[in-house]
Amino acid sequence: MKPHEHIAQFGTVNGELRVGNVPLSRLAARVGSTPFFAYDRARLDARIDRLREVLPSRIELSYAMKANPMPAVVQHLARRLDRIDVASGLEMLTALDTTMPPAQVSFAGPGKAPAEIRQAVAAGVIVEVESTTELRRVIAAGEDLGVTPNVAIRVNPDFAVKGSGMRMGGGPQQFGIDAEIVPEVLREFGGSGLNFLGFHVFAGSQNLNAEIIVEAQRRTVDLIVDLAEYLPVELRYVNIGGGFGIPYTERDQPLDLDTVSAGLHDLVAGPIATGIPSDASVVIELGRYLVGESGVYVTKVLDKKVSRGTTYLVVDGGMHHQLAASGNFGQAIRRNYPLAVGNQADAPTADHVTVVGCLCTPLDLLGDNVALPHADIDDLIVIFQAGAYGFTASPTAFLGHPAPAEILA
Ligand SMILES: *Cc1c(COP(=O)(O)O)cnc(C)c1O
């Protein structure tokens, strides 16, 4: 997707990018300082509306909070989604501070601290265990607290999903219990005073290929239906993951949601109808697809200089707030994220410039040789696709600059 398409999705007023119906310079004045992250509530809603419109009503939507744990964002999503998935004790507290009932909060992730497991069990959160050690700790916490823990098993599938930006299932993994040993784990622990709800399979992230997602979901349902035979109780919770990607670079095309949806309708009418009890929850779990495109990272030009023919815009933000845009968040090849001059978003492109952050390292590159409208000192440079894995996925302490503000507009 090209930068002008991202600009069009937010819209402009008097030539300025509009975020949450507010012209960018007014938003910057409201925040009071740059750099900052702004998330557009209407775009969050539009994304949820579209998912609800095309997905089968049987499918519940969970928000994977690690994509963006800003409390205002989480509060907003909690009112509109069915579940929240958390991956740390702090995320769990943020989820428990919303209207979401604890039994609709799930806690996944390897290396849960025993204290976190205890808190989750006490709160009635679904603990998605990633190992037999975690399962033992859950049992111990339940006995200690005198409650029956809600548990699901995170399964490392016996297949891998191609095309994921980050693969998190198949082969050896730190995630989940290998599918082939799940039957014996259930035989050993099935009668241990646990409320076994079902299974969670999350095989990978940032996938833009609808056919591959459909195939992964089909194999996931088949796997879970097979494993359900070993559950000591009826299956009540089936989390089939997500991994829906968003287009970060010009080469990326948006995910074809209609194809994913058609696949899910087939699954719901076929293997889910025949293999999964009708009162069991069937969940997909999305992070970046829900929030990523609603967010921008807004920086101000501090300096403009020419070095041997290359024009540099030096902005007051950088990789310490938006690591992914610098290409250092797991990308194999660095490609530019979409950029705009936010206070002149409609102006024609004039120059090729290189946009760098304010850190004293060549890694702090935000736009390499990008075509932008003419920009000068004090103009606002906007980085799109910043609503997920931005602020909290960046090394904010590196060089000791102040943390950015965040606003839900
Ligand atoms: C990170 C994560 C997600 C969210 O991934 P996105 O690519 O942001 O959708 C979902 N589920 C689990 C278990 C995760 O670890």
Coordinates of C-alpha atoms and ligand atoms in Angstrom, one line a residue:
M1 CA 0.0 0.0 0.0
K2 CA 1.3 3.5 -0.9
P3 CA 1.5 6.4 1.5
H4 CA -1.3 8.3 -0.2
E5 CA -3.6 5.4 0.4
H6 CA -2.8 5.6 4.1
I7 CA -3.4 9.3 4.1
A8 CA -6.8 8.8 2.4
Q9 CA -7.8 6.3 5.0
F10 CA -7.4 8.9 7.8
G11 CA -8.6 11.8 5.6
T12 CA -7.5 15.4 5.5
V13 CA -8.8 18.8 6.5
N14 CA -7.3 21.9 4.9
G15 CA -4.4 19.8 3.7
E16 CA -3.7 18.4 7.1
L17 CA -3.9 14.8 8.1
R18 CA -7.0 14.2 10.3
V19 CA -6.8 11.8 13.2
G20 CA -10.0 11.2 15.1
N21 CA -11.6 14.1 13.2
V22 CA -9.0 16.5 14.5
P23 CA -6.5 18.2 12.2
L24 CA -3.0 17.1 13.1
S25 CA -1.6 20.5 14.2
R26 CA -4.6 20.9 16.6
L27 CA -4.0 17.5 17.9
A28 CA -0.4 18.3 18.5
A29 CA -1.3 21.4 20.3
R30 CA -3.7 19.4 22.5
V31 CA -1.0 16.9 23.3
G32 CA 1.4 19.7 24.0
S33 CA 4.6 18.1 22.9
T34 CA 6.0 15.9 20.2
P35 CA 6.7 13.1 19.5
F36 CA 3.4 11.3 20.3
F37 CA 1.3 8.4 19.3
A38 CA -2.3 9.0 18.3
Y39 CA -4.9 6.3 17.9
D40 CA -8.1 6.9 15.9
R41 CA -11.2 5.6 17.7
A42 CA -13.4 5.7 14.6
R43 CA -10.9 3.6 12.7
L44 CA -10.8 1.0 15.6
D45 CA -14.6 0.9 15.4
A46 CA -14.6 0.6 11.6
R47 CA -12.3 -2.4 11.8
I48 CA -14.4 -4.2 14.4
D49 CA -17.6 -3.4 12.5
R50 CA -16.1 -4.9 9.3
L51 CA -15.0 -8.1 11.1
R52 CA -18.4 -8.5 12.7
E53 CA -20.1 -8.0 9.4
V54 CA -18.1 -10.6 7.5
L55 CA -17.1 -13.3 10.1
P56 CA -19.6 -16.0 11.1
S57 CA -21.5 -15.0 14.3
R58 CA -20.2 -18.2 15.9
I59 CA -16.7 -16.7 16.0
E60 CA -15.8 -14.7 19.1
L61 CA -13.1 -12.0 18.8
S62 CA -10.4 -11.7 21.4
Y63 CA -7.9 -8.8 21.6
A64 CA -4.2 -9.8 22.0
M65 CA -3.3 -6.8 24.3
K66 CA 0.4 -6.9 23.8
A67 CA -0.1 -5.2 20.4
N68 CA -1.2 -2.1 22.3
P69 CA -1.8 -2.0 26.0
M70 CA -2.7 1.7 26.3
P71 CA -5.5 1.5 28.9
A72 CA -7.8 3.8 27.0
V73 CA -7.5 1.6 23.9
V74 CA -8.0 -1.5 25.9
Q75 CA -11.1 0.0 27.6
H76 CA -12.5 0.9 24.3
L77 CA -11.9 -2.5 22.8
A78 CA -13.2 -4.3 25.9
R79 CA -16.6 -2.8 25.4
R80 CA -16.8 -4.1 21.8
L81 CA -15.0 -7.4 21.8
D82 CA -15.7 -10.8 23.4
R83 CA -12.4 -11.5 25.1
I84 CA -9.0 -10.1 25.9
D85 CA -5.8 -12.1 25.8
V86 CA -2.9 -11.0 28.0
A87 CA 0.7 -12.1 28.2
S88 CA 1.9 -10.6 31.5
G89 CA 0.7 -9.8 35.0
L90 CA 0.5 -6.1 34.2
E91 CA -1.5 -6.7 31.1
M92 CA -3.8 -8.9 33.2
L93 CA -4.4 -6.1 35.6
T94 CA -5.2 -3.7 32.7
A95 CA -7.7 -6.2 31.4
L96 CA -9.3 -6.8 34.9
D97 CA -9.7 -3.0 35.1
T98 CA -12.2 -3.1 32.2
T99 CA -15.7 -4.3 31.9
M100 CA -14.5 -7.7 30.6
P101 CA -15.4 -10.5 32.9
P102 CA -12.3 -12.4 34.2
A103 CA -13.5 -15.7 32.7
Q104 CA -13.2 -14.0 29.3
V105 CA -9.6 -13.0 29.9
S106 CA -7.0 -15.5 28.9
F107 CA -3.4 -15.5 29.9
A108 CA -0.9 -17.0 27.4
G109 CA 2.9 -16.8 27.0
P110 CA 5.9 -18.8 28.2
G111 CA 7.6 -18.1 31.5
K112 CA 4.6 -17.0 33.5
A113 CA 5.9 -16.2 37.0
P114 CA 4.5 -18.3 39.8
A115 CA 3.1 -15.1 41.3
E116 CA 1.4 -14.3 38.0
I117 CA -0.1 -17.7 37.8
R118 CA -1.4 -17.3 41.3
Q119 CA -3.0 -13.9 40.5
A120 CA -4.6 -15.4 37.4
V121 CA -6.0 -18.3 39.2
A122 CA -7.3 -16.1 42.0
A123 CA -9.0 -13.8 39.5
G124 CA -10.6 -16.7 37.5
V125 CA -8.7 -15.8 34.3
I126 CA -8.2 -18.7 31.8
V127 CA -4.6 -19.8 32.2
E128 CA -3.3 -21.0 28.9
V129 CA -0.5 -23.3 30.0
E130 CA 2.6 -23.6 27.9
S131 CA 4.2 -26.5 29.7
T132 CA 3.6 -29.2 32.3
T133 CA 5.5 -27.2 34.8
E134 CA 3.0 -24.4 34.4
L135 CA 0.2 -26.9 34.7
R136 CA 1.6 -28.1 38.0
R137 CA 1.9 -24.5 39.2
V138 CA -1.7 -23.8 38.3
I139 CA -2.8 -26.9 40.2
A140 CA -0.8 -25.8 43.3
A141 CA -2.2 -22.3 43.1
G142 CA -5.7 -23.7 42.9
E143 CA -5.2 -25.9 46.0
D144 CA -3.6 -23.1 47.9
L145 CA -6.4 -20.6 47.1
G146 CA -9.2 -23.1 47.4
V147 CA -10.5 -22.4 43.9
T148 CA -10.8 -24.5 40.7
P149 CA -8.5 -22.9 38.1
N150 CA -9.8 -22.3 34.6
V151 CA -7.2 -23.8 32.2
A152 CA -6.7 -24.3 28.5
I153 CA -3.7 -26.0 26.9
R154 CA -1.7 -24.0 24.4
V155 CA -0.7 -26.5 21.8
N156 CA 2.3 -26.4 19.6
P157 CA 0.8 -27.8 16.4
D158 CA 2.4 -30.5 14.4
F159 CA 2.4 -28.2 11.4
A160 CA 3.9 -24.9 10.6
V161 CA 2.2 -21.9 8.9
K162 CA 4.1 -20.5 6.0
G163 CA 4.2 -16.8 5.3
S164 CA 4.1 -15.6 8.8
G165 CA 6.2 -12.6 9.7
M166 CA 6.9 -14.4 13.0
R167 CA 6.4 -18.2 13.3
M168 CA 5.2 -19.3 16.7
G169 CA 4.2 -22.9 16.1
G170 CA 5.4 -26.1 14.4
G171 CA 8.8 -27.8 15.0
P172 CA 10.5 -27.1 18.3
Q173 CA 9.0 -24.1 20.1
Q174 CA 9.1 -22.4 23.5
F175 CA 5.4 -21.9 22.9
G176 CA 2.8 -24.5 24.0
I177 CA 2.9 -28.2 24.6
D178 CA 3.7 -30.3 21.6
A179 CA 0.5 -31.7 20.1
E180 CA 1.7 -35.3 20.2
I181 CA 2.2 -35.3 24.0
V182 CA -1.0 -33.5 24.9
P183 CA -2.9 -36.9 25.2
E184 CA -0.5 -38.1 27.9
V185 CA -0.5 -34.8 29.7
L186 CA -4.3 -34.9 29.8
R187 CA -4.2 -38.5 31.1
E188 CA -1.8 -37.5 33.8
F189 CA -3.5 -34.2 34.9
G190 CA -7.0 -34.7 33.7
G191 CA -8.4 -35.5 37.2
S192 CA -6.4 -32.8 39.1
G193 CA -9.1 -30.4 40.3
L194 CA -8.8 -28.2 37.2
N195 CA -11.6 -26.7 35.1
F196 CA -10.2 -27.8 31.7
L197 CA -11.8 -25.7 29.1
G198 CA -10.0 -26.6 25.9
F199 CA -7.2 -25.6 23.6
H200 CA -5.4 -22.7 22.1
V201 CA -3.3 -22.8 19.0
F202 CA -1.4 -19.8 17.8
A203 CA 0.9 -20.6 15.0
G204 CA 2.2 -17.2 13.8
S205 CA 1.9 -13.6 13.3
Q206 CA 1.7 -10.9 10.5
N207 CA 0.4 -13.2 7.7
L208 CA -1.0 -11.4 4.6
N209 CA -1.9 -14.5 2.7
A210 CA -5.6 -15.3 3.2
E211 CA -5.3 -18.9 1.7
I212 CA -2.6 -19.8 4.1
I213 CA -4.6 -18.4 7.0
V214 CA -7.6 -20.4 5.9
E215 CA -5.5 -23.6 5.6
A216 CA -3.9 -23.0 9.1
Q217 CA -7.4 -22.5 10.7
R218 CA -8.7 -25.7 9.1
R219 CA -5.7 -27.7 10.3
T220 CA -6.0 -26.1 13.7
V221 CA -9.7 -27.1 14.1
D222 CA -8.9 -30.7 12.9
L223 CA -6.1 -30.9 15.5
I224 CA -8.3 -29.5 18.3
V225 CA -11.2 -31.9 17.4
D226 CA -8.7 -34.8 17.6
L227 CA -7.3 -33.7 21.0
A228 CA -10.7 -33.0 22.5
E229 CA -11.2 -36.8 22.7
Y230 CA -8.6 -36.9 25.5
L231 CA -10.2 -34.0 27.5
P232 CA -11.7 -35.3 30.7
V233 CA -14.7 -33.0 30.1
E234 CA -16.6 -31.5 27.2
L235 CA -14.7 -29.0 25.1
R236 CA -15.8 -25.5 25.9
Y237 CA -13.0 -23.3 24.6
V238 CA -11.4 -23.4 21.2
N239 CA -9.0 -20.6 20.4
I240 CA -7.8 -21.0 16.8
G241 CA -5.3 -18.1 16.8
G242 CA -5.2 -15.4 14.3
G243 CA -2.1 -13.9 12.8
F244 CA -3.9 -11.5 10.4
G245 CA -1.3 -9.2 9.0
I246 CA -1.4 -5.5 8.0
P247 CA 0.4 -3.9 5.1
Y248 CA 3.5 -2.2 6.4
T249 CA 5.5 -1.5 3.2
E250 CA 4.6 -0.5 -0.3
R251 CA 4.9 -4.1 -1.6
D252 CA 2.4 -5.4 1.0
Q253 CA -1.2 -5.8 -0.1
P254 CA -3.9 -5.8 2.6
L255 CA -5.2 -9.1 3.8
D256 CA -8.1 -10.4 1.7
L257 CA -10.6 -10.6 4.6
D258 CA -13.4 -11.9 2.4
T259 CA -11.4 -15.0 1.6
V260 CA -10.5 -15.5 5.3
S261 CA -14.2 -15.1 6.1
A262 CA -15.4 -17.5 3.4
G263 CA -12.9 -20.1 4.9
L264 CA -14.3 -19.5 8.4
H265 CA -17.9 -19.9 7.2
D266 CA -17.0 -23.2 5.6
L267 CA -15.2 -24.3 8.9
V268 CA -18.2 -23.3 11.0
A269 CA -20.6 -25.1 8.8
G270 CA -18.3 -28.2 8.5
P271 CA -15.8 -29.4 11.0
I272 CA -16.8 -27.0 13.7
A273 CA -20.5 -28.0 13.4
T274 CA -19.7 -31.7 13.5
G275 CA -16.7 -31.8 15.8
I276 CA -17.2 -29.1 18.4
P277 CA -20.1 -28.8 20.9
S278 CA -22.5 -26.0 19.9
D279 CA -22.1 -24.2 23.2
A280 CA -18.3 -24.2 23.1
S281 CA -16.7 -20.8 22.3
V282 CA -14.7 -20.6 19.1
V283 CA -12.3 -17.7 19.3
I284 CA -9.9 -15.9 17.0
E285 CA -7.4 -13.7 18.6
L286 CA -6.1 -10.6 16.9
G287 CA -3.6 -7.9 17.9
R288 CA -2.2 -5.8 15.1
Y289 CA -5.1 -6.3 12.8
L290 CA -7.4 -4.6 15.3
V291 CA -5.2 -1.7 16.3
G292 CA -2.2 -1.3 14.0
E293 CA -3.7 0.7 11.2
S294 CA -5.5 3.1 13.6
G295 CA -2.3 4.5 14.9
V296 CA 0.2 7.1 13.8
Y297 CA 3.5 8.2 15.4
V298 CA 3.9 11.9 15.0
T299 CA 7.3 13.6 15.2
K300 CA 8.6 17.1 14.5
V301 CA 11.5 18.1 12.2
L302 CA 14.3 19.4 14.4
D303 CA 16.9 19.8 11.7
K304 CA 17.3 19.7 8.0
K305 CA 20.8 19.2 6.5
V306 CA 22.4 18.1 3.3
S307 CA 25.3 15.7 3.4
R308 CA 27.0 15.0 0.0
G309 CA 23.9 15.2 -1.9
T310 CA 21.5 13.5 0.5
T311 CA 19.0 15.6 2.4
Y312 CA 18.3 14.5 5.9
L313 CA 15.3 15.4 8.0
V314 CA 16.2 14.9 11.7
V315 CA 13.1 14.4 13.7
D316 CA 12.5 14.5 17.5
G317 CA 11.4 10.9 17.7
G318 CA 13.0 7.7 16.6
M319 CA 13.5 4.0 17.1
H320 CA 13.4 4.4 20.8
H321 CA 9.6 4.9 20.4
Q322 CA 8.9 3.2 17.1
L323 CA 11.5 0.5 16.7
A324 CA 9.6 -1.4 14.0
A325 CA 9.7 1.5 11.6
S326 CA 13.5 1.4 11.8
G327 CA 13.5 -2.2 10.7
N328 CA 14.9 -3.6 13.9
F329 CA 11.8 -5.4 15.2
G330 CA 12.5 -8.8 13.6
Q331 CA 12.5 -7.7 10.0
A332 CA 14.8 -9.7 7.7
I333 CA 15.0 -6.8 5.2
R334 CA 14.5 -3.2 6.1
R335 CA 11.8 -1.4 4.1
N336 CA 10.3 2.0 4.7
Y337 CA 7.1 2.2 6.6
P338 CA 4.7 4.7 5.0
L339 CA 5.5 8.3 5.9
A340 CA 3.8 11.7 5.4
V341 CA 4.3 15.3 6.1
G342 CA 1.2 15.4 8.4
N343 CA 0.6 19.2 8.3
Q344 CA 0.8 19.2 4.5
A345 CA -0.5 15.8 3.7
D346 CA -2.1 16.8 0.4
A347 CA 0.9 18.6 -1.0
P348 CA 2.6 17.0 -4.0
T349 CA 5.8 15.1 -3.4
A350 CA 8.8 17.4 -4.0
D351 CA 12.0 15.9 -2.6
H352 CA 13.6 12.7 -1.9
V353 CA 14.8 12.8 1.7
T354 CA 16.1 10.5 4.4
V355 CA 14.3 10.8 7.7
V356 CA 16.3 9.9 10.7
G357 CA 15.5 10.0 14.4
C358 CA 17.4 11.8 17.2
L359 CA 19.4 8.8 18.5
C360 CA 23.2 8.8 17.9
T361 CA 23.2 5.5 15.9
P362 CA 22.8 4.8 12.2
L363 CA 20.1 2.2 13.2
D364 CA 17.8 5.1 13.9
L365 CA 16.6 5.3 10.3
L366 CA 12.8 6.0 9.8
G367 CA 12.7 6.7 6.1
D368 CA 15.4 5.8 3.6
N369 CA 15.3 8.0 0.4
V370 CA 11.6 8.6 0.5
A371 CA 9.5 10.9 -1.7
L372 CA 7.8 13.5 0.5
P373 CA 6.3 16.9 0.0
H374 CA 8.7 19.7 0.8
A375 CA 9.3 19.7 4.6
D376 CA 11.2 22.0 6.8
I377 CA 12.1 22.5 10.4
D378 CA 8.9 22.3 12.7
D379 CA 6.9 20.4 10.1
L380 CA 5.2 17.2 11.4
I381 CA 6.5 13.9 10.0
V382 CA 3.9 11.1 10.5
I383 CA 4.7 7.4 10.5
F384 CA 1.6 5.2 9.7
Q385 CA 0.9 1.7 10.9
A386 CA 2.0 2.6 14.4
G387 CA -1.0 1.5 16.4
A388 CA 0.6 -1.9 17.2
Y389 CA 4.0 -2.8 18.6
G390 CA 5.0 0.8 18.8
F391 CA 5.6 2.5 22.1
T392 CA 5.7 -0.6 24.3
A393 CA 7.7 -2.7 21.8
S394 CA 10.5 -0.1 21.6
P395 CA 13.6 0.5 23.7
T396 CA 12.3 3.7 25.3
A397 CA 15.2 4.0 27.8
F398 CA 17.9 4.0 25.1
L399 CA 19.6 7.4 25.2
G400 CA 17.3 8.6 27.9
H401 CA 14.9 10.8 25.9
P402 CA 11.5 11.4 27.4
A403 CA 8.7 8.9 26.7
P404 CA 6.2 9.8 24.0
A405 CA 2.6 10.8 24.9
E406 CA -0.3 8.7 23.7
I407 CA -3.7 9.9 22.9
L408 CA -6.9 8.1 21.8
A409 CA -8.6 10.6 19.5
Ligands
LIG1 C1 1.4 -11.8 19.9 C2 0.3 -12.7 20.0 C3 -0.9 -12.4 19.3 C4 -1.1 -11.2 18.5 O1 -0.4 -11.2 17.3 P1 -0.7 -10.1 16.2 O2 0.2 -10.4 15.1 O3 -0.6 -8.8 16.8 O4 -2.1 -10.3 15.8 C5 -1.9 -13.3 19.4 N1 -1.8 -14.4 20.2 C6 -0.7 -14.7 20.8 C7 -0.7 -16.0 21.6 C8 0.4 -13.9 20.8 O5 1.5 -14.2 21.4

